[in-house]
Short mmCIF file of C-alpha atoms in Angstrom, two decimals:
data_model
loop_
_atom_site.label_atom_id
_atom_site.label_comp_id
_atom_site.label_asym_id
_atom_site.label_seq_id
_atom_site.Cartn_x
_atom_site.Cartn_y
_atom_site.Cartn_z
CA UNK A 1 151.32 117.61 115.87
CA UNK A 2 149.53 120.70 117.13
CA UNK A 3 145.84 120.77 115.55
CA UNK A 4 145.44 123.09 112.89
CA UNK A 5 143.33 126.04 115.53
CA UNK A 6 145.93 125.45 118.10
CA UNK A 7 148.81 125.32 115.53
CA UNK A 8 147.93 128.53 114.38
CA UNK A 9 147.46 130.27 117.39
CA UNK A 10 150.61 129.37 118.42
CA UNK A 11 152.39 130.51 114.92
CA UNK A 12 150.76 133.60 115.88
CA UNK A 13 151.74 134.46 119.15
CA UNK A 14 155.29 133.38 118.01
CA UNK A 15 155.06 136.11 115.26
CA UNK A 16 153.14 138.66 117.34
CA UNK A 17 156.32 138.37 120.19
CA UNK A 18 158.49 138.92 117.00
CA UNK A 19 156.67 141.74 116.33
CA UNK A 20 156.97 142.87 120.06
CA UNK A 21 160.87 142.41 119.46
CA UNK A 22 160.67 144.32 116.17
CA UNK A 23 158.89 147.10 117.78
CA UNK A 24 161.50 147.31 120.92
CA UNK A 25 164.74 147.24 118.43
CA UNK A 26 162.39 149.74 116.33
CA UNK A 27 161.54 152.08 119.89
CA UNK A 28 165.11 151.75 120.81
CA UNK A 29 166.60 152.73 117.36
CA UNK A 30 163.98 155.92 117.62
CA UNK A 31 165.15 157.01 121.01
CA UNK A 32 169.15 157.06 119.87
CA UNK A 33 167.84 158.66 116.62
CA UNK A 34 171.54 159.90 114.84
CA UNK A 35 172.88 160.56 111.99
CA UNK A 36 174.91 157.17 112.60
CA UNK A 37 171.64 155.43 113.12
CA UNK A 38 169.83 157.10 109.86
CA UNK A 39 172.66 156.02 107.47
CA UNK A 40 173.81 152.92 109.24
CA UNK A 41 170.51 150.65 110.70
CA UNK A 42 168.07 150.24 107.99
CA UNK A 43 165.53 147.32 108.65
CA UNK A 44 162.05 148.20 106.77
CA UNK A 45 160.50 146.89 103.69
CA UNK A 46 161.88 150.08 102.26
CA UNK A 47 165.20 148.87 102.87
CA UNK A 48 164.74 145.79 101.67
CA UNK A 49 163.23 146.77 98.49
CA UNK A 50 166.68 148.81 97.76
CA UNK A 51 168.47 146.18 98.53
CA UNK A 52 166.77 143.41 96.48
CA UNK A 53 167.00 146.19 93.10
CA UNK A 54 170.27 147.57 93.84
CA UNK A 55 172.01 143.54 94.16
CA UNK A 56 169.94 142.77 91.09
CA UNK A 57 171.65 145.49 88.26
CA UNK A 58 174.78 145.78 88.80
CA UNK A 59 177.61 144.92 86.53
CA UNK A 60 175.45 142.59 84.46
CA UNK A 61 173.77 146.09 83.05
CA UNK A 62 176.77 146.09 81.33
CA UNK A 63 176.45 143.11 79.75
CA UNK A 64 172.78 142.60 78.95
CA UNK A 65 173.80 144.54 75.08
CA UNK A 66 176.01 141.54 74.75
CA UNK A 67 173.50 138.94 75.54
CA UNK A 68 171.26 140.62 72.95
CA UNK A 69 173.48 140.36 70.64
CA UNK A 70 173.80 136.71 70.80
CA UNK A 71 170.04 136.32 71.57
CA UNK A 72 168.28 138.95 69.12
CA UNK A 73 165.97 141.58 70.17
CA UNK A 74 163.01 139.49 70.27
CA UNK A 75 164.66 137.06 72.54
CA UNK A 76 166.43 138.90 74.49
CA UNK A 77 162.94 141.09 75.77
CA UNK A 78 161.10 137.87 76.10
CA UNK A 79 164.01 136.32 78.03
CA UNK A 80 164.61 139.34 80.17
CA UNK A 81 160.40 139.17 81.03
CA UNK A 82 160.08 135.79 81.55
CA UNK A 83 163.26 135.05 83.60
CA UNK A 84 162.35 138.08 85.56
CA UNK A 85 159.10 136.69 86.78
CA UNK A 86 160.48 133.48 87.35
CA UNK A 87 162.97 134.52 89.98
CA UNK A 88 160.56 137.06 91.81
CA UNK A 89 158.42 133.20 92.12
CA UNK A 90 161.39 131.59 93.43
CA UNK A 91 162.45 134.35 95.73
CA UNK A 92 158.83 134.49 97.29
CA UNK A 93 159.29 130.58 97.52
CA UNK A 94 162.48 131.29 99.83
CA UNK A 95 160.64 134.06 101.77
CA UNK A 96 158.25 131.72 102.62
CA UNK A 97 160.33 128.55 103.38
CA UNK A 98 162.54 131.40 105.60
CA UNK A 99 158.78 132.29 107.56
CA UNK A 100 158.04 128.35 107.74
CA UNK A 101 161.40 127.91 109.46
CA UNK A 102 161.54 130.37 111.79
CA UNK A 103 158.40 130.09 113.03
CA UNK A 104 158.79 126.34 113.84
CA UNK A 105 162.33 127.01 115.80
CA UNK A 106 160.36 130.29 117.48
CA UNK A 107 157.82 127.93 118.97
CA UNK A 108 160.91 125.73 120.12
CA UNK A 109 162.28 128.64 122.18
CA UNK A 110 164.94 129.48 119.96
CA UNK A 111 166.27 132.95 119.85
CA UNK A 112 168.12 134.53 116.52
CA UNK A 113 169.26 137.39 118.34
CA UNK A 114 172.74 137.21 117.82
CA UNK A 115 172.37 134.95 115.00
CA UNK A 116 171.76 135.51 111.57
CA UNK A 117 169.64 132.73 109.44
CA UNK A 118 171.18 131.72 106.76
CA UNK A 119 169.28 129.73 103.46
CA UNK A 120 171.69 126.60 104.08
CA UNK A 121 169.76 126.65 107.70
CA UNK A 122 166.35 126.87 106.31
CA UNK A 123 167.21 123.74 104.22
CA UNK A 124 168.84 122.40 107.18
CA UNK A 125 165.65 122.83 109.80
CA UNK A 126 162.70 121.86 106.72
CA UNK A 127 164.99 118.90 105.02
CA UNK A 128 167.64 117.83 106.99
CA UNK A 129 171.44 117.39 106.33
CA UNK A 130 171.84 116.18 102.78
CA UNK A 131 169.55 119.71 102.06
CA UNK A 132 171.69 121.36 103.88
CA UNK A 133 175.20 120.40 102.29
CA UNK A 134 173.67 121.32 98.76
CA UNK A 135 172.21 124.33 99.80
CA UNK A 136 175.48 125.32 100.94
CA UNK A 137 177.82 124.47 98.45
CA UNK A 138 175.64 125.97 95.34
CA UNK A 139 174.77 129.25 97.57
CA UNK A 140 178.82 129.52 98.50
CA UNK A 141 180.20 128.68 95.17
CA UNK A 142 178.12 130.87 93.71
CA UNK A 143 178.37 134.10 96.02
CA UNK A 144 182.29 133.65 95.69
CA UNK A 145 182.28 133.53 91.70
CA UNK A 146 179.63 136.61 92.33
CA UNK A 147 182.21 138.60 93.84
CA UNK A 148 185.00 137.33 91.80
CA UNK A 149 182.82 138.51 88.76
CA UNK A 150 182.65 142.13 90.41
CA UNK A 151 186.38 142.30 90.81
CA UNK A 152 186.87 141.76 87.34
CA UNK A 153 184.22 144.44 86.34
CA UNK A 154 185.83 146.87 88.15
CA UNK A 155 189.18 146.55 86.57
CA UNK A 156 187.13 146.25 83.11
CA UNK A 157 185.29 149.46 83.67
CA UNK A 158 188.51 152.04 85.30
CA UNK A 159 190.11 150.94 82.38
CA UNK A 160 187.98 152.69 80.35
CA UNK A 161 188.66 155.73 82.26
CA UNK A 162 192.40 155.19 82.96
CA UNK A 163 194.18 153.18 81.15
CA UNK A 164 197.77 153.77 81.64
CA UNK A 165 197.82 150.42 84.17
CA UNK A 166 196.46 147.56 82.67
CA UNK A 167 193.33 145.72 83.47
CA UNK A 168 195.18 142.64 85.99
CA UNK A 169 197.07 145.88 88.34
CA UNK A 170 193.56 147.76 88.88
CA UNK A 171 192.22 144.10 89.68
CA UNK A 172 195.25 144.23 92.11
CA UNK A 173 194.44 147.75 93.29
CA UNK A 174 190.19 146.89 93.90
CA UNK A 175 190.33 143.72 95.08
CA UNK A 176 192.45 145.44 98.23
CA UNK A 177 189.74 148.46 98.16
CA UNK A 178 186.82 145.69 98.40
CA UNK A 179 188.59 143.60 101.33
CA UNK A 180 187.43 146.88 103.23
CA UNK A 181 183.48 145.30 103.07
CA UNK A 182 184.93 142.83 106.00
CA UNK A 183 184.31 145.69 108.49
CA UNK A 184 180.32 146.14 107.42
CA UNK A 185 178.57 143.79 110.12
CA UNK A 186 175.35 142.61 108.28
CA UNK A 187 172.60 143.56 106.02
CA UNK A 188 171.36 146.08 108.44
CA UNK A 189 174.42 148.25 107.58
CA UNK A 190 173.42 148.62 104.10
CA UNK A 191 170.85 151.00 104.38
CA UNK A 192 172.63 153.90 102.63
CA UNK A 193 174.86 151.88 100.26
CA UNK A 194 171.53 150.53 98.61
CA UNK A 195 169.94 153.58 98.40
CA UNK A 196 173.25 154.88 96.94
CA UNK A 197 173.39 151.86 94.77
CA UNK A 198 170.50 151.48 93.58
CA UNK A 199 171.02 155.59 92.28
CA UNK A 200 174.13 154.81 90.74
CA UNK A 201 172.66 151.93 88.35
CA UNK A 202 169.74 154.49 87.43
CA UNK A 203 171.84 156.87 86.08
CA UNK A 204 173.75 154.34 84.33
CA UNK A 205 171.18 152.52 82.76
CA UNK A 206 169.65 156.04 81.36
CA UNK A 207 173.19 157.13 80.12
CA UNK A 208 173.68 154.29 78.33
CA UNK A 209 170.20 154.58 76.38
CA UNK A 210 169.92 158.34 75.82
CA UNK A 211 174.07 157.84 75.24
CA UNK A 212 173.12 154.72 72.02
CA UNK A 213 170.22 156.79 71.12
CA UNK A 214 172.05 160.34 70.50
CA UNK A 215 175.06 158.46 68.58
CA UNK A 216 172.83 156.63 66.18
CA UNK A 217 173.27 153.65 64.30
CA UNK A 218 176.91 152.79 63.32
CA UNK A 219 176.94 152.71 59.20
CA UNK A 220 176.44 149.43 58.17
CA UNK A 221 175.14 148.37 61.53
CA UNK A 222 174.29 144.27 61.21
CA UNK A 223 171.77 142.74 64.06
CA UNK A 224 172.35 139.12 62.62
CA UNK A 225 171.64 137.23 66.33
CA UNK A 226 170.46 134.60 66.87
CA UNK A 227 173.03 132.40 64.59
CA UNK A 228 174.52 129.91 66.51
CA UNK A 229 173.36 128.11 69.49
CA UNK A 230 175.82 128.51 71.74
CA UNK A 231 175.90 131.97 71.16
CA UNK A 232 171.89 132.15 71.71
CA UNK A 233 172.15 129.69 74.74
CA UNK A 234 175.21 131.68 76.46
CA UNK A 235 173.35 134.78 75.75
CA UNK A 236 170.20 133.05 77.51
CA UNK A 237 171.89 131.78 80.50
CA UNK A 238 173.29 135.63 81.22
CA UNK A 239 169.69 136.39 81.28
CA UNK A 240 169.08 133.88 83.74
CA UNK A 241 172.06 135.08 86.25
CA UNK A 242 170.74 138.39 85.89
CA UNK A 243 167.57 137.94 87.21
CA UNK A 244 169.14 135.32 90.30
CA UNK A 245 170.28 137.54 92.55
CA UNK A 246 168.28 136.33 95.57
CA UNK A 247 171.23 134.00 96.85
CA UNK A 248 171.43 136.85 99.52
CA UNK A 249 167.41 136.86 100.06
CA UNK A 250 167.52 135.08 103.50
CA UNK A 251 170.22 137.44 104.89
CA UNK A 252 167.96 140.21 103.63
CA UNK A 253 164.67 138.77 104.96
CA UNK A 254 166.70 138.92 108.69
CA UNK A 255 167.57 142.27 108.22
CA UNK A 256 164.32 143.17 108.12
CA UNK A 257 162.39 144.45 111.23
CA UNK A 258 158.90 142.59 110.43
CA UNK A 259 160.26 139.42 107.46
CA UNK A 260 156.59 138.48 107.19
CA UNK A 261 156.37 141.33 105.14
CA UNK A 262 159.22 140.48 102.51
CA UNK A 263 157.62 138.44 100.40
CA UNK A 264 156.15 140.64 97.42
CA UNK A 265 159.58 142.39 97.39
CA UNK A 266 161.37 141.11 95.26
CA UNK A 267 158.86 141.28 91.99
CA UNK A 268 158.49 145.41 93.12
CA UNK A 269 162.02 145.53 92.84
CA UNK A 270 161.91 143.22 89.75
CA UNK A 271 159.70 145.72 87.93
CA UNK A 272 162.13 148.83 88.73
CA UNK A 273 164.80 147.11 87.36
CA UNK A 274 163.25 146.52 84.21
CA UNK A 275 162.86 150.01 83.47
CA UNK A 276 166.69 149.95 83.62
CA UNK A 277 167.99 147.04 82.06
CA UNK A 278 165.11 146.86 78.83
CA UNK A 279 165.75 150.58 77.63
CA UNK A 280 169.68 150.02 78.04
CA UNK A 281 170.16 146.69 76.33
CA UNK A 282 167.47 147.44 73.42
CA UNK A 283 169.08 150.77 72.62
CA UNK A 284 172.95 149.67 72.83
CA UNK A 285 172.12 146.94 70.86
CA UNK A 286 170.35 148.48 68.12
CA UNK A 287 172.71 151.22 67.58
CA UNK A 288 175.85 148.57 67.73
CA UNK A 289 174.20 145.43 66.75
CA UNK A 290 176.87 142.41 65.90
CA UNK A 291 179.69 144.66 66.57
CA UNK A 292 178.75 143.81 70.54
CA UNK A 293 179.74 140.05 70.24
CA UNK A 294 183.26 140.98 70.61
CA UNK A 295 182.40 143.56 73.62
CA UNK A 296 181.15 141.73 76.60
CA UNK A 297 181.47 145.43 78.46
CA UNK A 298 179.15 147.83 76.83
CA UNK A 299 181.73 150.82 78.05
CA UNK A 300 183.72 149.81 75.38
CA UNK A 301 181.24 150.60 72.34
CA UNK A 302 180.06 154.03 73.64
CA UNK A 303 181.53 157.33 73.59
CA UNK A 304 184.56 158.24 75.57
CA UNK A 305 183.15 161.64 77.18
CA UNK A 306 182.47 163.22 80.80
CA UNK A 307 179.04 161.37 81.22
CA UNK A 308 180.30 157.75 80.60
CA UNK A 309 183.61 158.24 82.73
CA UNK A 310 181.04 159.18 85.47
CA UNK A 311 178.85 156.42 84.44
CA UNK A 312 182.03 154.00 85.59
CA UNK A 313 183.18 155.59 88.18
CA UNK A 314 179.31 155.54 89.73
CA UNK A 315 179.39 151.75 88.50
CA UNK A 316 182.58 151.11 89.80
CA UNK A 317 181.56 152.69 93.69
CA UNK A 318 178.23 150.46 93.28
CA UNK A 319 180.74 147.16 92.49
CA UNK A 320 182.12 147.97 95.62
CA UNK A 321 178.80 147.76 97.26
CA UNK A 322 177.95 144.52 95.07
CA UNK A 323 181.03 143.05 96.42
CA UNK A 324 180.03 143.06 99.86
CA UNK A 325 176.46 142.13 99.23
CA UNK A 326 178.03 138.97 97.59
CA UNK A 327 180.49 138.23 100.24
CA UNK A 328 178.56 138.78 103.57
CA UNK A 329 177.20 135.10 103.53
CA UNK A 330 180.18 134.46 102.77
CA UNK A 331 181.53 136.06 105.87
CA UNK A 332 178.69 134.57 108.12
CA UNK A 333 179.29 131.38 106.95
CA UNK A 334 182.93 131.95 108.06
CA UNK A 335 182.09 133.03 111.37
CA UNK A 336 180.15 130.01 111.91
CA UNK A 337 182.95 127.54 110.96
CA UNK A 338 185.44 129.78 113.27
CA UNK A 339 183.20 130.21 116.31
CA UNK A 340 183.09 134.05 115.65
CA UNK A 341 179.70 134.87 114.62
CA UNK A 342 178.56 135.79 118.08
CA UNK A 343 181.66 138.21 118.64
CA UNK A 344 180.18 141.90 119.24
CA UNK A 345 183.64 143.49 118.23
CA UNK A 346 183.48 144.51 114.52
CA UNK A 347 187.25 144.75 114.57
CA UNK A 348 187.98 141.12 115.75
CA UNK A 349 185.51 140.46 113.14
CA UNK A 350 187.06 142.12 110.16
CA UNK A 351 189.91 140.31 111.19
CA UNK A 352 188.58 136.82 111.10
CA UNK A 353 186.51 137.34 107.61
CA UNK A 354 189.74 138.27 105.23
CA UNK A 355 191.05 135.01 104.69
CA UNK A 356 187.65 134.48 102.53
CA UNK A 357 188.60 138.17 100.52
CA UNK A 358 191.95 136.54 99.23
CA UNK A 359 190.53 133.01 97.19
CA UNK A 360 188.15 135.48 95.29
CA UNK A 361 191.17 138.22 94.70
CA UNK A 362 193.24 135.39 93.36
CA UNK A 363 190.56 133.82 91.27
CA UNK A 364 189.42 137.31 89.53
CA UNK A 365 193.73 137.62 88.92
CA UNK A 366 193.36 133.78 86.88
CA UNK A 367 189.91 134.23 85.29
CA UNK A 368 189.63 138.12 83.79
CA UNK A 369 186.43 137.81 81.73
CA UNK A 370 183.26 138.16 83.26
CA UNK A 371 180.91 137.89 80.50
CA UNK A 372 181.66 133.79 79.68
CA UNK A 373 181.97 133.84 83.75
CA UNK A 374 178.31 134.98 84.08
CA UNK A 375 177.09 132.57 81.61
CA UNK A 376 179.12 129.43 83.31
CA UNK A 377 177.81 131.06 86.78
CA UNK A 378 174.73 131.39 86.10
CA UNK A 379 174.06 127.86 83.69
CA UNK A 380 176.11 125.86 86.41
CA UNK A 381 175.77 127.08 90.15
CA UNK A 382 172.30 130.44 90.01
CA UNK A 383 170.69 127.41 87.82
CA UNK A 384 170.53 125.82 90.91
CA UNK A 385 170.32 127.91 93.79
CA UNK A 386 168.23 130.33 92.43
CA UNK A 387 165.62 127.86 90.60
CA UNK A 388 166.18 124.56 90.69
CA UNK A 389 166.70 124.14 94.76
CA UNK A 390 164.26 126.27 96.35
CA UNK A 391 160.77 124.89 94.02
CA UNK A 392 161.82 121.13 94.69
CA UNK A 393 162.43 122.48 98.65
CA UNK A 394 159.44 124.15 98.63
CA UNK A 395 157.55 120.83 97.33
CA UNK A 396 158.84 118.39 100.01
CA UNK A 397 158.64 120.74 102.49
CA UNK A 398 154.69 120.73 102.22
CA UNK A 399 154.09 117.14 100.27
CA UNK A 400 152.30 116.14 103.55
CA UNK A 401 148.41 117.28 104.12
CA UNK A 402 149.43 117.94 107.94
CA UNK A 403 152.28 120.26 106.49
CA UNK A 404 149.82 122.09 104.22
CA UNK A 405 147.56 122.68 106.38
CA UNK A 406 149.15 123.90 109.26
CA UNK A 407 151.69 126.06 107.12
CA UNK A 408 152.86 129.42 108.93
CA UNK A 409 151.98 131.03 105.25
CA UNK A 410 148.53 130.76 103.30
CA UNK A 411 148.65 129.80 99.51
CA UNK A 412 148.65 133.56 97.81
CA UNK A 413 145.51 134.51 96.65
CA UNK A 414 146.46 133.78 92.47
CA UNK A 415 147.25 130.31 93.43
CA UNK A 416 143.49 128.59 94.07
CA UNK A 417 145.28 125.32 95.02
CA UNK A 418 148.21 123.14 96.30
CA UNK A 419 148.18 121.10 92.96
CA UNK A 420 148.61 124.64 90.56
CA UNK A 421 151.08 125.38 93.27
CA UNK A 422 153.07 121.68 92.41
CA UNK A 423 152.44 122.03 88.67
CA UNK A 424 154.31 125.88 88.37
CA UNK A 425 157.07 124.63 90.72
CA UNK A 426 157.26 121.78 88.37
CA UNK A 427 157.68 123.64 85.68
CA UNK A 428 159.95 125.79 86.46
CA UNK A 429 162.26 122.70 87.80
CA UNK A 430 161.93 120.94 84.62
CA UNK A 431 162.62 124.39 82.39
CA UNK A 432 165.70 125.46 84.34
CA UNK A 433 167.03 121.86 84.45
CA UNK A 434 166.83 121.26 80.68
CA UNK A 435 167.31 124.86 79.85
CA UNK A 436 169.24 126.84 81.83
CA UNK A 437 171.75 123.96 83.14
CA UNK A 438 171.34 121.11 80.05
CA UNK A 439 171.47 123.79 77.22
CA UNK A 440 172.98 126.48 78.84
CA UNK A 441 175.79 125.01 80.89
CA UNK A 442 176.94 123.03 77.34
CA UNK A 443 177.02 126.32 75.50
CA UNK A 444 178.38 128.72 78.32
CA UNK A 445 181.18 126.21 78.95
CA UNK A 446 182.33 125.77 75.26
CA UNK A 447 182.19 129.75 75.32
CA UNK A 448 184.30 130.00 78.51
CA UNK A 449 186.77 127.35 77.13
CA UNK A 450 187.24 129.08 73.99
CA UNK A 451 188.15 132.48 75.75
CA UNK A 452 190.81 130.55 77.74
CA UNK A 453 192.06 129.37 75.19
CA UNK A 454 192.18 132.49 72.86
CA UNK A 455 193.50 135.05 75.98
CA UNK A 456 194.96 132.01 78.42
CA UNK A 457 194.45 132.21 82.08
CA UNK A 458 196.25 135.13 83.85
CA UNK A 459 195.68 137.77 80.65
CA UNK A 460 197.07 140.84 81.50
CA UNK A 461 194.94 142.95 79.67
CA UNK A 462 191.67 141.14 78.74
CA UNK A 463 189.99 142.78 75.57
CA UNK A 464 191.94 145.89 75.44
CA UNK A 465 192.17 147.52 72.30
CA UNK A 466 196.06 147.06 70.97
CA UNK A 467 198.11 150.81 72.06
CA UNK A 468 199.71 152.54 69.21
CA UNK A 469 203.01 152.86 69.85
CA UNK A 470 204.76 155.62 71.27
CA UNK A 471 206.26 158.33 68.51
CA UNK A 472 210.06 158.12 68.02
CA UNK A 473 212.13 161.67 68.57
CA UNK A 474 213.89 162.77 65.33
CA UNK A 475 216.83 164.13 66.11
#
């Protein structure tokens, strides 16, 4: 063990020749300056920041009304607030577990150049093996349900547009137009598509308040939530997927030019996306009240005019992107098990990653509705990866004075101690555990029975409002 001086000299140097590699990709990147490179190579904290917002609201805008419809106003704010603070926590937990590991493998020698860290790793390097296997069957389990849940939404929302092919063809017809995602090579490559994103949900959000606000209350509007506790429970656990999108945060974190700088990030982009998602839900909600506990998709309650068919069609184009945010480390993971992660040809690549597009194609075909999906999802597998696993990592990784005290990250300066740091992760173990999986994973999985059971698996047309029948000729 290096002493603590010595220690952090070296954690220094092995940051400051990261920094010397950051600024040579960085120099390089300026000399080529293109168009190609403008759109296509995005590493900075700006980048990030888009991508940490734009994964966070994407189709589960949509069903935020929902969840306050089971929840309540009150609730659903408070839940929204407190779950959103919570993850930005957790994801600066990762960030820093992420900086821990790579600077202990830097000072081994070990080069990530044509290697991308993964969170699985991170567990792998701090914890060891056992770490490692549940790190990487919550994080995979729930990335693929992730991007089976944005297949679905896409098929929900066109339908709203088109609806002369029912909901299970256009989940045909998208899950071939997302496959396309296996030809973006990493995070890096998302520079534009989370700018564009990130736009897309914006405008969204905003439609869908001015949209609830214009149209008024319904007559005889009810807001009867909470009445049932699986209703309030489900409705709580959407919450808490909403809010844990960081199962990509590692990928993003290597993305990033200079990942020291990462870890605040996530709580900016946190606070953006609550100017989206409180307005939206609150106002769709208190013009449709009850009537939203039969519409997971808030599409379906609003007005049928030009600015909500280009609210979907922006939605749908940002599903596309949510898709392959959810299925990169998916693809990585891939690569590693097939010996192709270190292949520079992005054809050969594309290649190799579609057998993972086709499980999550035929899944969204068997299981059409997303809103009990983000519920089970997010009580079951985000509970976990999102919460649960990085505060306990986080704990053993420092339980040892040496460990603490030669850390490659200082405490932050609102924590005044190691034992307030071990009482909030704590907490937040012991709320998510009893909470979000005990409570939440009973109610969310009664829900998602009782929708197979009402619609069966394979439903061709999930929630679609019966079609009057055609008019017969007189002749």
């Amino acid at each position: 063990m290096l002493p603590p001086k010595q220690g952090e000299e070296a954690m220094i140097s092995s940051f400051s020749e990261t920094d010397r590699d950051a600024k040579e990709e960085e120099k390089e990147d300026q000399s080529t300056l293109s168009l190609k490179n403008f759109l296509w190579h995005g590493g900075s904290v700006y980048d990030a920041w888009f991508s940490c917002a734009s994964n966070q609201v994407a189709q589960v805008l949509l069903t935020l009304p929902y969840s306050f419809s089971q929840l309540g106003m009150l609730s659903g704010i408070i839940f929204q607030v407190f779950y959103g603070i919570v993850g930005s926590w957790t994801a600066y937990l990762i960030s820093i577990l992420y900086i821990e590991y790579r600077s202990r493998k830097e000072k081994e020698n070990v080069s990530f150049k044509n290697h991308v860290i993964q969170w699985f790793e991170v567990l792998d390097g701090l914890l060891g093996p056992y770490w490692k296997a549940a790190g990487l069957a919550f994080n995979c389990t729930f990335l693929l349900f992730g991007s089976v849940i944005q297949l679905i939404a896409c098929a929900s929302n066109i339908y709203y547009v088109n609806d002369k092919l029912d909901k299970r063809t256009w989940t045909y017809i998208f899950g071939a137009c997302c496959a396309t995602t296996v030809f973006i090579p990493s995070f890096h490559n998302y520079r534009i598509w989370s700018f564009l994103g990130l736009g897309m949900t914006t405008y969204t959000a905003w439609y869908m308040t001015i949209a609830a606000l214009v149209q008024g209350q319904d007559e005889n509007v009810t807001h009867t939530g909470p009445k049932k506790f699986v209703l309030y429970f489900t409705g709580a656990t959407n919450i808490l997927y909403t809010f844990g999108g960081h199962a990509v945060t590692v990928e993003i974190m290597h993305a990033m030019w200079k990942p020291q700088k990462f870890k605040y990030i996530y709580l900016f982009a946190t606070l953006y996306v609550f100017t989206l998602t409180l307005p939206s839900a609150s106002a769709v909600y208190w013009a449709f009240g009850d009537q939203l506990l039969n519409h997971s998709n808030a599409f379906s309650v609003l007005p049928k005019n030009g600015w909500r068919d280009a609210a979907v069609i922006l939605m749908l184009i940002h599903q596309f992107i949510t898709f392959g945010f959810a299925c990169t480390p998916l693809y990585f993971v891939w690569e590693k098990v097939i010996g192709m992660h270190d292949t520079k040809s992005i054809c050969l690549r594309a290649l190799a990653r579609l057998p993972v597009v086709i499980p999550i194609w035929f899944l969204a075909i068997i299981f059409p509705f997303f809103g009990p999906i983000n519920s089970a999802v997010g009580a079951l597998l985000v509970s976990f990866t999102v919460y649960i696993i990085p505060s306990l990592a986080h704990m053993l990784t420092y339980k040892s004075a040496s460990a603490r005290q030669n850390a490659a990250e200082k405490l932050p300066s609102f924590i005044p101690n190691w034992t307030t740091m071990y009482v909030v992760n704590t907490f937040v173990v012991v709320w998510v555990l009893v909470v979000g999986f005990g409570f939440g994973g009973w109610a969310s999985m009664t829900n998602f029975i009782k929708q197979v059971d009402t619609f069966g698996l394979f439903a061709k047309c999930y929630q679609c409002p019966p079609k009057a029948p055609a008019p017969v000729a007189h002749h």
